[in-house]
Coordinates of C-alpha atoms in Angstrom, one line a residue:
X1 CA -11.9 27.9 -2.5
X2 CA -15.5 26.1 -2.3
X3 CA -17.7 27.9 -5.5
X4 CA -20.4 25.8 -5.9
X5 CA -21.8 23.2 -4.8
X6 CA -25.2 21.2 -6.6
X7 CA -26.9 18.1 -4.8
X8 CA -29.5 16.1 -6.3
X9 CA -32.0 12.9 -4.7
X10 CA -29.7 13.2 -1.2
X11 CA -32.0 12.3 1.5
X12 CA -34.4 14.6 1.5
X13 CA -32.8 17.4 -1.5
X14 CA -34.5 17.1 -4.4
X15 CA -32.1 19.5 -5.5
X16 CA -29.6 21.9 -4.7
X17 CA -27.7 24.1 -6.0
X18 CA -26.1 27.0 -4.7
X19 CA -22.8 29.4 -4.8
X20 CA -20.6 30.2 -1.9
X21 CA -17.9 32.8 -1.4
X22 CA -14.7 33.3 0.1
X23 CA -14.4 34.4 3.3
X24 CA -16.5 34.0 6.5
X25 CA -20.4 32.7 5.7
X26 CA -22.9 31.0 8.2
X27 CA -25.3 28.5 7.6
X28 CA -28.8 28.5 10.1
X29 CA -32.2 26.6 10.9
X30 CA -34.4 24.7 13.3
X31 CA -32.5 22.2 14.3
X32 CA -33.5 18.6 12.3
X33 CA -34.3 21.4 9.2
X34 CA -31.6 19.3 7.2
X35 CA -27.7 21.2 8.2
X36 CA -26.8 17.7 8.9
X37 CA -28.0 16.1 5.3
X38 CA -25.7 18.8 3.7
X39 CA -22.7 18.2 5.7
X40 CA -23.3 14.1 5.0
X41 CA -23.1 15.3 1.2
X42 CA -19.6 16.7 1.3
X43 CA -18.5 13.8 3.2
X44 CA -19.4 11.8 -0.1
X45 CA -17.2 14.4 -1.9
X46 CA -14.5 14.0 0.7
X47 CA -13.8 9.9 -0.2
X48 CA -16.3 8.8 2.4
X49 CA -17.9 5.2 1.8
X50 CA -21.3 5.8 0.5
X51 CA -24.7 4.0 1.9
X52 CA -27.6 3.6 -1.2
X53 CA -30.1 4.1 1.6
X54 CA -29.0 7.9 1.2
X55 CA -30.7 8.1 -2.2
X56 CA -33.9 10.1 -2.0
X57 CA -36.5 7.5 -2.2
X58 CA -38.1 6.7 -5.2
X59 CA -34.9 8.1 -7.2
X60 CA -32.7 5.7 -9.4
X61 CA -29.4 7.9 -9.0
X62 CA -28.3 10.4 -6.5
X63 CA -25.6 13.1 -7.9
X64 CA -22.9 15.6 -5.9
X65 CA -21.0 17.8 -7.5
X66 CA -18.9 20.5 -6.3
X67 CA -17.1 22.9 -8.3
X68 CA -13.5 24.6 -6.7
X69 CA -10.9 27.4 -7.5
X70 CA -7.5 26.0 -6.5
X71 CA -5.5 29.0 -8.4
X72 CA -4.0 30.0 -4.8
X73 CA -2.9 26.4 -3.6
X74 CA -0.5 24.8 -5.7
X75 CA -2.6 21.6 -6.1
X76 CA -1.3 20.6 -9.7
X77 CA 1.8 18.4 -8.4
X78 CA -1.4 16.3 -7.5
X79 CA -3.0 16.1 -11.0
X80 CA 0.2 15.8 -12.8
X81 CA 1.0 12.6 -10.7
X82 CA -2.7 10.9 -10.9
X83 CA -3.1 12.2 -14.9
X84 CA -5.7 13.9 -14.2
X85 CA -6.5 17.5 -16.3
X86 CA -5.4 20.4 -14.2
X87 CA -8.0 23.2 -14.2
X88 CA -7.2 25.8 -11.4
X89 CA -9.9 27.7 -12.2
X90 CA -13.0 25.5 -12.0
X91 CA -12.0 21.9 -10.3
X92 CA -14.8 19.4 -10.5
X93 CA -15.5 16.5 -8.3
X94 CA -18.6 14.6 -8.5
X95 CA -19.9 11.5 -6.7
X96 CA -22.7 9.4 -8.3
X97 CA -24.9 6.6 -6.6
X98 CA -27.3 4.6 -7.9
X99 CA -30.4 3.0 -5.8
X100 CA -28.4 -0.4 -7.2
X101 CA -25.4 0.4 -4.7
X102 CA -23.1 1.1 -7.6
X103 CA -20.6 4.5 -6.2
X104 CA -18.8 6.1 -8.5
X105 CA -16.3 9.4 -8.0
X106 CA -15.1 11.9 -10.8
X107 CA -12.6 14.7 -10.5
X108 CA -12.4 16.8 -13.6
X109 CA -14.6 14.0 -15.7
X110 CA -12.0 11.6 -14.6
X111 CA -13.1 8.6 -13.0
X112 CA -10.8 7.9 -9.8
X113 CA -10.9 5.7 -6.9
X114 CA -12.3 6.6 -3.3
X115 CA -8.7 6.6 -2.1
X116 CA -7.5 9.0 -4.7
X117 CA -10.8 11.1 -4.0
X118 CA -10.1 11.3 -0.1
X119 CA -6.2 12.5 -1.0
X120 CA -7.0 15.5 -2.8
X121 CA -9.9 16.4 -0.5
X122 CA -8.2 16.1 2.4
X123 CA -6.2 19.2 0.7
X124 CA -9.4 21.2 -0.4
X125 CA -11.7 20.5 2.6
X126 CA -11.8 20.4 6.9
X127 CA -15.2 19.6 8.4
X128 CA -15.0 20.3 12.0
X129 CA -18.3 18.7 13.7
X130 CA -18.8 18.1 17.0
X131 CA -17.1 14.9 17.8
X132 CA -13.8 16.0 16.3
X133 CA -13.8 17.4 19.8
X134 CA -12.9 14.1 20.8
X135 CA -9.8 14.4 19.0
X136 CA -8.0 16.3 21.8
X137 CA -7.8 12.7 23.8
X138 CA -5.5 11.5 20.7
X139 CA -2.0 11.4 21.0
X140 CA -1.4 11.5 17.6
X141 CA -3.7 14.6 16.9
X142 CA -1.8 16.5 19.5
X143 CA 1.7 15.4 18.0
X144 CA 0.6 16.5 14.4
X145 CA -0.9 20.2 16.2
X146 CA 2.5 20.9 17.0
X147 CA 4.3 19.4 13.7
X148 CA 2.6 21.4 11.9
X149 CA 3.4 24.8 13.6
X150 CA 6.8 23.3 14.0
X151 CA 7.1 23.1 9.9
X152 CA 8.9 19.7 10.5
X153 CA 7.5 17.7 7.2
X154 CA 11.3 17.6 6.1
X155 CA 12.8 17.0 9.4
X156 CA 10.4 14.0 9.7
X157 CA 10.6 12.5 6.2
X158 CA 13.7 12.1 6.9
X159 CA 13.8 10.5 10.1
X160 CA 10.7 8.3 9.1
X161 CA 13.4 7.3 6.0
X162 CA 16.3 6.3 8.7
X163 CA 13.6 5.1 10.9
X164 CA 12.5 2.1 8.4
X165 CA 16.1 1.2 7.5
X166 CA 17.0 1.0 11.3
X167 CA 14.2 -1.3 11.8
X168 CA 14.8 -3.8 8.6
X169 CA 18.1 -3.8 9.8
X170 CA 16.8 -5.0 13.5
X171 CA 14.7 -7.1 11.5
X172 CA 17.1 -8.5 9.4
X173 CA 19.3 -9.0 12.4
X174 CA 17.1 -11.1 14.7
X175 CA 16.3 -13.3 11.7
X176 CA 19.6 -13.9 11.5
X177 CA 20.9 -14.8 14.9
X178 CA 17.5 -16.9 14.9
X179 CA 18.8 -19.1 11.5
X180 CA 22.6 -18.9 13.1
X181 CA 21.5 -20.4 15.8
X182 CA 18.9 -23.0 14.3
X183 CA 21.8 -24.0 12.0
X184 CA 24.2 -24.3 14.5
X185 CA 21.8 -26.8 16.1
X186 CA 21.8 -29.0 13.2
X187 CA 25.1 -28.3 12.3
X188 CA 26.5 -31.7 13.1
X189 CA 23.3 -33.5 11.2
X190 CA 23.9 -30.7 8.5
X191 CA 27.7 -32.3 8.5
X192 CA 26.6 -36.1 7.9
X193 CA 24.4 -34.9 5.3
X194 CA 27.3 -33.5 3.4
X195 CA 29.4 -35.8 3.7
X196 CA 27.1 -39.2 2.9
X197 CA 26.8 -37.1 -0.6
X198 CA 29.9 -36.0 -1.0
X199 CA 31.5 -39.4 -0.4
X200 CA 29.1 -40.9 -3.1
X201 CA 31.2 -39.3 -5.9
X202 CA 28.0 -37.9 -8.0
X203 CA 28.9 -37.1 -11.3
X204 CA 25.8 -35.8 -13.8
X205 CA 24.1 -38.2 -16.5
X206 CA 25.6 -41.5 -14.4
X207 CA 22.5 -42.6 -13.3
X208 CA 21.2 -42.7 -17.0
X209 CA 24.0 -44.6 -18.1
X210 CA 24.1 -47.2 -15.2
X211 CA 20.6 -48.1 -15.7
X212 CA 21.4 -48.8 -19.5
X213 CA 25.0 -50.8 -18.6
X214 CA 23.0 -52.7 -15.8
X215 CA 19.7 -53.5 -19.0
X216 CA 22.3 -54.6 -21.7
X217 CA 24.1 -57.0 -19.3
X218 CA 20.8 -58.6 -17.7
X219 CA 20.1 -59.3 -21.7
X220 CA 23.3 -60.1 -22.7
X221 CA 22.9 -64.0 -23.8
X222 CA 19.7 -62.5 -25.7
X223 CA 22.0 -60.0 -27.2
X224 CA 24.9 -62.5 -28.5
X225 CA 22.4 -65.0 -29.9
X226 CA 20.6 -62.3 -31.8
X227 CA 24.4 -61.2 -33.0
X228 CA 25.4 -64.4 -33.5
X229 CA 22.2 -65.2 -35.7
X230 CA 22.9 -61.7 -37.7
X231 CA 26.3 -62.5 -38.7
X232 CA 25.7 -66.1 -39.2
X233 CA 23.1 -65.2 -41.8
X234 CA 25.8 -62.6 -43.1
X235 CA 29.2 -64.1 -43.8
X236 CA 28.5 -68.1 -43.9
X237 CA 30.1 -69.8 -46.6
X238 CA 28.6 -70.5 -49.3
X239 CA 25.4 -69.6 -47.8
X240 CA 26.0 -66.3 -46.5
X241 CA 24.4 -63.2 -47.7
X242 CA 27.9 -61.7 -48.7
X243 CA 29.0 -64.9 -50.7
X244 CA 26.1 -64.6 -52.7
X245 CA 26.5 -61.4 -53.1
X246 CA 29.8 -61.8 -54.3
X247 CA 29.1 -64.4 -56.4
X248 CA 25.9 -62.9 -58.5
X249 CA 28.4 -60.1 -58.6
X250 CA 31.2 -62.0 -60.0
X251 CA 28.6 -63.5 -62.9
X252 CA 27.3 -60.4 -63.5
X253 CA 31.2 -58.8 -64.5
X254 CA 31.7 -61.7 -67.0
X255 CA 28.9 -60.8 -69.3
X256 CA 28.8 -56.5 -69.0
X257 CA 31.3 -56.6 -71.8
X258 CA 29.2 -58.1 -74.1
X259 CA 25.6 -57.2 -72.6
X260 CA 25.9 -53.8 -71.3
X261 CA 22.3 -53.7 -69.9
X262 CA 23.3 -55.1 -66.6
X263 CA 25.8 -52.3 -65.7
X264 CA 24.0 -50.2 -63.8
X265 CA 22.6 -53.4 -61.6
X266 CA 27.1 -54.3 -61.3
X267 CA 27.1 -51.2 -59.5
X268 CA 24.4 -51.3 -57.3
X269 CA 25.1 -54.8 -56.2
X270 CA 28.4 -53.8 -56.0
X271 CA 27.2 -51.3 -53.1
X272 CA 25.1 -53.4 -51.7
X273 CA 28.2 -55.6 -51.1
X274 CA 30.7 -53.3 -49.8
X275 CA 27.8 -51.8 -47.5
X276 CA 27.1 -55.5 -46.2
X277 CA 30.4 -56.5 -46.0
X278 CA 30.8 -53.3 -43.5
X279 CA 27.5 -54.5 -41.5
X280 CA 29.4 -57.8 -41.3
X281 CA 32.5 -56.8 -39.6
X282 CA 30.8 -54.3 -36.9
X283 CA 28.3 -57.3 -36.1
X284 CA 31.6 -59.2 -35.4
X285 CA 33.1 -56.9 -33.5
X286 CA 30.0 -56.7 -31.1
X287 CA 29.9 -60.2 -30.8
X288 CA 32.9 -59.9 -29.6
X289 CA 32.4 -57.4 -27.0
X290 CA 29.6 -58.6 -25.5
X291 CA 30.9 -60.7 -22.7
X292 CA 28.3 -61.3 -19.6
X293 CA 30.2 -60.8 -16.1
X294 CA 28.3 -61.2 -13.1
X295 CA 30.9 -59.8 -10.5
X296 CA 30.1 -56.2 -13.6
X297 CA 26.9 -56.1 -13.0
X298 CA 26.4 -56.8 -9.6
X299 CA 28.8 -53.8 -9.2
X300 CA 26.4 -52.0 -11.1
X301 CA 23.3 -52.6 -9.6
X302 CA 25.1 -52.0 -6.2
X303 CA 25.9 -48.9 -7.5
X304 CA 22.3 -47.6 -8.9
X305 CA 20.8 -49.3 -5.5
X306 CA 22.7 -46.5 -3.3
X307 CA 21.7 -43.8 -5.5
X308 CA 18.5 -45.0 -5.6
X309 CA 18.6 -45.3 -1.6
X310 CA 20.0 -41.5 -1.7
X311 CA 17.3 -40.0 -4.2
X312 CA 14.6 -41.5 -2.0
X313 CA 16.2 -40.3 1.4
X314 CA 16.4 -36.9 0.3
X315 CA 13.2 -36.9 -1.3
X316 CA 14.5 -36.3 -4.9
X317 CA 14.0 -38.1 -8.8
X318 CA 17.5 -37.1 -10.6
X319 CA 21.4 -37.3 -9.4
X320 CA 21.3 -33.7 -10.7
X321 CA 19.2 -32.8 -7.3
X322 CA 21.3 -35.0 -5.2
X323 CA 24.6 -32.2 -6.5
X324 CA 22.4 -30.0 -5.8
X325 CA 21.4 -30.7 -2.5
X326 CA 25.0 -31.2 -1.7
X327 CA 26.2 -27.9 -3.1
X328 CA 23.1 -26.3 -0.9
X329 CA 24.6 -28.1 2.6
X330 CA 28.1 -27.0 1.7
X331 CA 26.9 -23.3 1.4
X332 CA 25.0 -23.5 4.5
X333 CA 27.8 -24.8 6.2
X334 CA 30.2 -22.5 5.4
X335 CA 27.5 -19.6 6.6
X336 CA 27.7 -21.4 9.9
X337 CA 31.2 -21.0 9.7
X338 CA 31.1 -17.4 8.9
X339 CA 27.6 -16.7 10.5
X340 CA 29.9 -14.6 13.2
X341 CA 31.5 -12.3 10.6
X342 CA 28.1 -11.2 8.7
X343 CA 26.4 -10.9 11.9
X344 CA 29.2 -8.6 13.4
X345 CA 28.7 -6.9 10.1
X346 CA 24.7 -6.5 10.7
X347 CA 25.0 -5.4 14.3
X348 CA 27.4 -3.0 13.1
X349 CA 25.1 -1.7 10.6
X350 CA 21.7 -1.9 12.9
X351 CA 23.7 0.4 15.5
X352 CA 24.6 3.0 12.8
X353 CA 21.0 3.4 11.7
X354 CA 20.2 3.5 15.4
X355 CA 22.7 6.2 16.3
X356 CA 21.0 8.1 12.8
X357 CA 17.8 7.8 14.0
X358 CA 18.3 9.2 17.6
X359 CA 20.1 12.3 16.4
X360 CA 17.6 12.8 13.8
X361 CA 14.8 12.4 16.6
X362 CA 16.8 14.6 19.0
X363 CA 16.1 17.7 16.1
X364 CA 13.0 17.0 15.8
X365 CA 12.5 17.2 19.8
X366 CA 14.2 20.3 19.6
X367 CA 11.9 21.9 16.8
X368 CA 8.8 19.9 18.3
X369 CA 10.0 22.0 22.0
X370 CA 10.4 25.7 20.1
X371 CA 7.0 24.9 18.7
X372 CA 5.2 23.9 21.7
X373 CA 6.3 27.4 23.4
X374 CA 5.0 29.4 20.3
X375 CA 1.8 27.5 20.7
X376 CA 1.5 28.0 24.6
X377 CA 2.0 31.7 24.0
X378 CA -0.7 31.7 21.1
X379 CA -3.4 29.8 22.4
X380 CA -2.8 31.9 26.0
X381 CA -3.8 34.7 23.4
X382 CA -6.6 33.4 21.9
X383 CA -8.6 31.8 24.8
X384 CA -8.0 34.4 26.9
X385 CA -10.2 37.0 25.0
X386 CA -13.1 33.4 24.7
X387 CA -14.3 34.1 28.0
X388 CA -11.0 32.6 30.1
X389 CA -9.4 34.9 31.5
X390 CA -7.3 32.4 34.4
X391 CA -6.4 29.7 31.2
X392 CA -3.5 28.0 31.7
X393 CA -2.6 25.9 28.4
X394 CA 0.9 24.2 28.3
X395 CA 2.5 21.2 25.9
X396 CA 4.7 18.6 27.8
X397 CA 6.8 16.6 25.5
X398 CA 7.9 13.0 27.5
X399 CA 10.8 10.9 25.6
X400 CA 9.6 8.1 24.8
X401 CA 11.5 4.9 22.3
X402 CA 11.9 5.6 18.6
X403 CA 8.7 5.4 17.2
X404 CA 7.2 6.3 13.5
X405 CA 7.5 9.9 14.3
X406 CA 9.9 10.1 16.4
X407 CA 11.0 9.7 20.2
X408 CA 8.0 12.4 21.8
X409 CA 4.7 11.8 23.4
X410 CA 2.9 15.1 23.6
X411 CA 0.6 15.8 26.0
X412 CA -1.9 18.8 25.8
X413 CA -2.6 20.6 29.8
X414 CA -4.9 22.5 30.9
X415 CA -6.4 24.7 33.6
X416 CA -9.1 27.4 33.4
X417 CA -8.7 28.6 36.2
X418 CA -5.4 29.3 39.4
X419 CA -6.6 27.0 41.7
X420 CA -6.7 23.8 39.5
X421 CA -3.5 22.4 38.4
X422 CA -2.6 21.3 35.1
X423 CA -4.4 18.1 33.4
X424 CA -4.7 16.7 30.2
X425 CA -7.2 19.0 28.4
X426 CA -9.4 16.1 27.6
X427 CA -9.8 15.3 31.7
X428 CA -10.7 18.4 32.8
X429 CA -11.9 21.1 30.5
X430 CA -15.9 21.0 29.7
X431 CA -17.8 21.0 26.8
X432 CA -17.5 24.8 26.4
X433 CA -13.9 25.1 26.8
X434 CA -13.0 22.3 24.5
X435 CA -14.7 24.2 22.0
X436 CA -12.7 27.1 22.5
X437 CA -9.8 25.2 22.7
X438 CA -10.0 23.5 19.5
X439 CA -11.2 26.6 17.3
X440 CA -8.4 28.5 18.8
X441 CA -6.1 25.5 17.5
X442 CA -7.7 25.1 14.1
X443 CA -7.2 29.4 13.7
X444 CA -3.5 28.4 15.0
X445 CA -3.5 25.6 12.2
X446 CA -5.1 27.4 9.6
X447 CA -2.2 30.0 9.3
X448 CA 0.5 27.1 9.1
X449 CA -2.0 24.5 6.3
X450 CA -3.4 27.1 4.4
X451 CA -6.4 24.8 3.5
X452 CA -8.6 26.4 1.0
X453 CA -12.4 25.7 2.9
X454 CA -12.8 25.1 6.7
X455 CA -16.4 24.2 8.2
X456 CA -17.7 23.9 11.6
X457 CA -20.4 22.3 12.8
X458 CA -21.8 24.1 15.9
X459 CA -17.9 24.5 17.3
X460 CA -20.2 26.9 19.4
X461 CA -21.8 24.6 21.7
X462 CA -22.0 25.4 25.2
X463 CA -21.1 29.0 24.9
X464 CA -23.1 32.3 24.2
X465 CA -22.7 36.3 24.5
X466 CA -19.6 37.8 24.4
X467 CA -17.8 34.5 24.3
X468 CA -20.0 33.6 21.0
X469 CA -19.2 36.6 19.5
X470 CA -15.0 36.5 19.9
X471 CA -15.2 33.1 18.4
X472 CA -17.3 34.7 15.1
X473 CA -14.3 37.4 15.3
X474 CA -11.7 34.4 14.7
X475 CA -13.2 32.5 12.4
X476 CA -14.0 35.7 10.8
X477 CA -10.0 36.5 11.0
X478 CA -9.5 32.7 9.7
X479 CA -11.7 33.4 6.7
X480 CA -8.8 36.5 5.3
X481 CA -6.7 35.9 3.1
X482 CA -8.4 34.1 0.4
X483 CA -9.9 31.2 2.8
X484 CA -13.1 30.3 3.1
X485 CA -14.6 29.8 6.5
X486 CA -18.4 28.1 7.0
X487 CA -19.8 28.4 10.3
X488 CA -23.0 26.3 11.3
X489 CA -24.7 28.0 13.8
X490 CA -27.2 28.2 16.9
X491 CA -26.3 31.6 17.8
X492 CA -27.2 35.2 17.1
X493 CA -23.9 36.4 17.5
X494 CA -22.0 34.4 14.9
X495 CA -24.8 34.3 12.6
X496 CA -24.5 37.9 12.6
X497 CA -20.7 38.3 11.3
X498 CA -21.0 36.2 8.2
X499 CA -20.5 38.2 5.2
X500 CA -22.7 35.9 3.8
X501 CA -25.7 34.0 5.7
X502 CA -27.8 30.8 4.2
X503 CA -30.6 29.3 5.7
X504 CA -31.5 25.7 6.0
X505 CA -35.4 24.9 5.6
X506 CA -37.1 22.1 6.1
X507 CA -40.6 22.0 3.8
X508 CA -43.2 19.4 4.0
X509 CA -44.7 18.9 0.4
X510 CA -47.4 16.7 -1.2
X511 CA -45.0 14.5 -2.3
X512 CA -42.9 14.5 1.1
X513 CA -40.5 16.2 3.0
X514 CA -37.9 18.0 1.7
X515 CA -34.8 19.9 2.8
X516 CA -33.6 23.1 1.2
X517 CA -30.6 25.7 1.8
X518 CA -31.3 29.7 0.2
X519 CA -29.3 32.2 0.2
X520 CA -30.9 35.5 2.6
X521 CA -31.2 38.9 1.3
X522 CA -30.7 41.9 4.2
X523 CA -34.0 41.7 4.9
X524 CA -34.5 38.4 5.4
X525 CA -31.5 37.5 7.6
X526 CA -33.0 40.2 10.2
X527 CA -35.7 38.4 10.4
X528 CA -33.7 34.9 10.3
X529 CA -32.0 36.3 13.5
X530 CA -34.6 38.3 15.1
X531 CA -36.3 34.8 15.5
X532 CA -33.3 33.3 16.6
X533 CA -32.8 35.9 19.6
X534 CA -36.5 35.6 20.1
X535 CA -38.1 32.1 19.5
X536 CA -40.9 31.5 16.9
X537 CA -42.9 34.8 17.6
X538 CA -40.6 37.7 16.3
X539 CA -41.2 40.9 17.5
X540 CA -40.7 44.7 16.2
X541 CA -38.5 44.7 19.3
X542 CA -36.7 41.4 18.1
X543 CA -36.4 43.2 14.4
X544 CA -34.7 45.9 16.3
X545 CA -32.4 44.0 18.2
X546 CA -31.3 42.1 15.0
X547 CA -30.6 45.3 13.4
X548 CA -28.7 46.2 16.6
X549 CA -26.4 43.1 16.8
X550 CA -25.9 43.3 12.5
X551 CA -25.0 47.3 12.8
X552 CA -23.0 46.3 16.1
X553 CA -21.0 43.2 15.3
X554 CA -20.8 44.3 11.6
X555 CA -18.9 47.6 12.4

């Protein structure tokens, strides 16, 4: 329930600081006084997008803040899920706008996204303006009304889960059928590519090994010459390094016993002699192995040319990528061969989900059909006292293909008299009749949804007299049981029935036009209703009529 509203620097409002109460309250004021401005501020609190032009001229910042009592409405899960401090007795929603175009939203002083503000606002307040009467044209609104009265949220959620899975299976099936058909058209080509790569007998690391072998063979003469020169320098008789070391080693050993100082040199030369003999043997072995074979070189280069050709053809750079391509083609060919089995399995799943979805949609239809009968009877009871003694209201449920909300198309049919056939309500009802239909629907829905606060913005358009009084009685009843109903009205019959009466006034000041709202006391209320009855000139007779109206209706 909305307990307190604070508005600062919003269009014509300098500052508004007012308390509100549960039950049925009314707001009156002349056309253009600023009632719509207050509703605009409340809309911002409910998550509507902001416009910096709404900031009062000359101000840098606009603030709109509301305090709510949530103690009866089980809203703590919303706060827990969004990690926001929960205060059931005083929930504070605030919106700030700056002249620079920045907008910030807060719930209990926690900054939140606009979408989160709207999510909470939808659970706190319903503002019914005149344009909302157009909802009667909307199929989804009519279906929502039926679903609310049917209390079928759990069944609808169950159906929607199955329907989503069914849609996924339908999509997967279509994609698989397309892929199989496309692959079958390309099967011969895919098979040719696979055979080409399979017959190439590719091996990992093969390319690098062949490239090295080709390089070695193409430079075999240079390699042999270098090896021969090195071998000759090491092991040639008399002039070879090894022979020279052997001679030096023999000479030093002959004096080692009498000249110990050469012992370490003997060891070092002996070690070098052994190493060089090993090196000489390895070079000799390499020299014998280097043998240029033109036929083998052609064979190696031919193999490399084949690899390069395949890499270019398949737009890859390595043998490993060619092998991966070969394996991918193999899997595609297997999928084509096994496609019918996979297709049959997916068709079976799609059929199973469709069957389940239709079954759950049928359950929804039955719940809605029962609710439709309840709504028809309830609307008849509510509309007859509102000046439509011969009214007929019917709900037509027509089957349609499975959709996001089931398999039902809902149509509200209406006739204000016995001589007119039932037709869609938006096509045949007058403005006043639509207002009464919407009020009756809202009254019925409010009992099921238990919204904390409902605001009606001139829902009394097109009605007067006893009908207006009956509409006021409905709103007063809606304001019972801890709920809060606020009606912006131009009709004295409705204004007189409010437990609390507020007036919106526009004043001309030295700094410009300002709009204010204040709570009226008993005397002020009599004068306001008298003015609504007689116009700007308030006569004593009008005063008496206002007192009688207040007395009659409140009793």
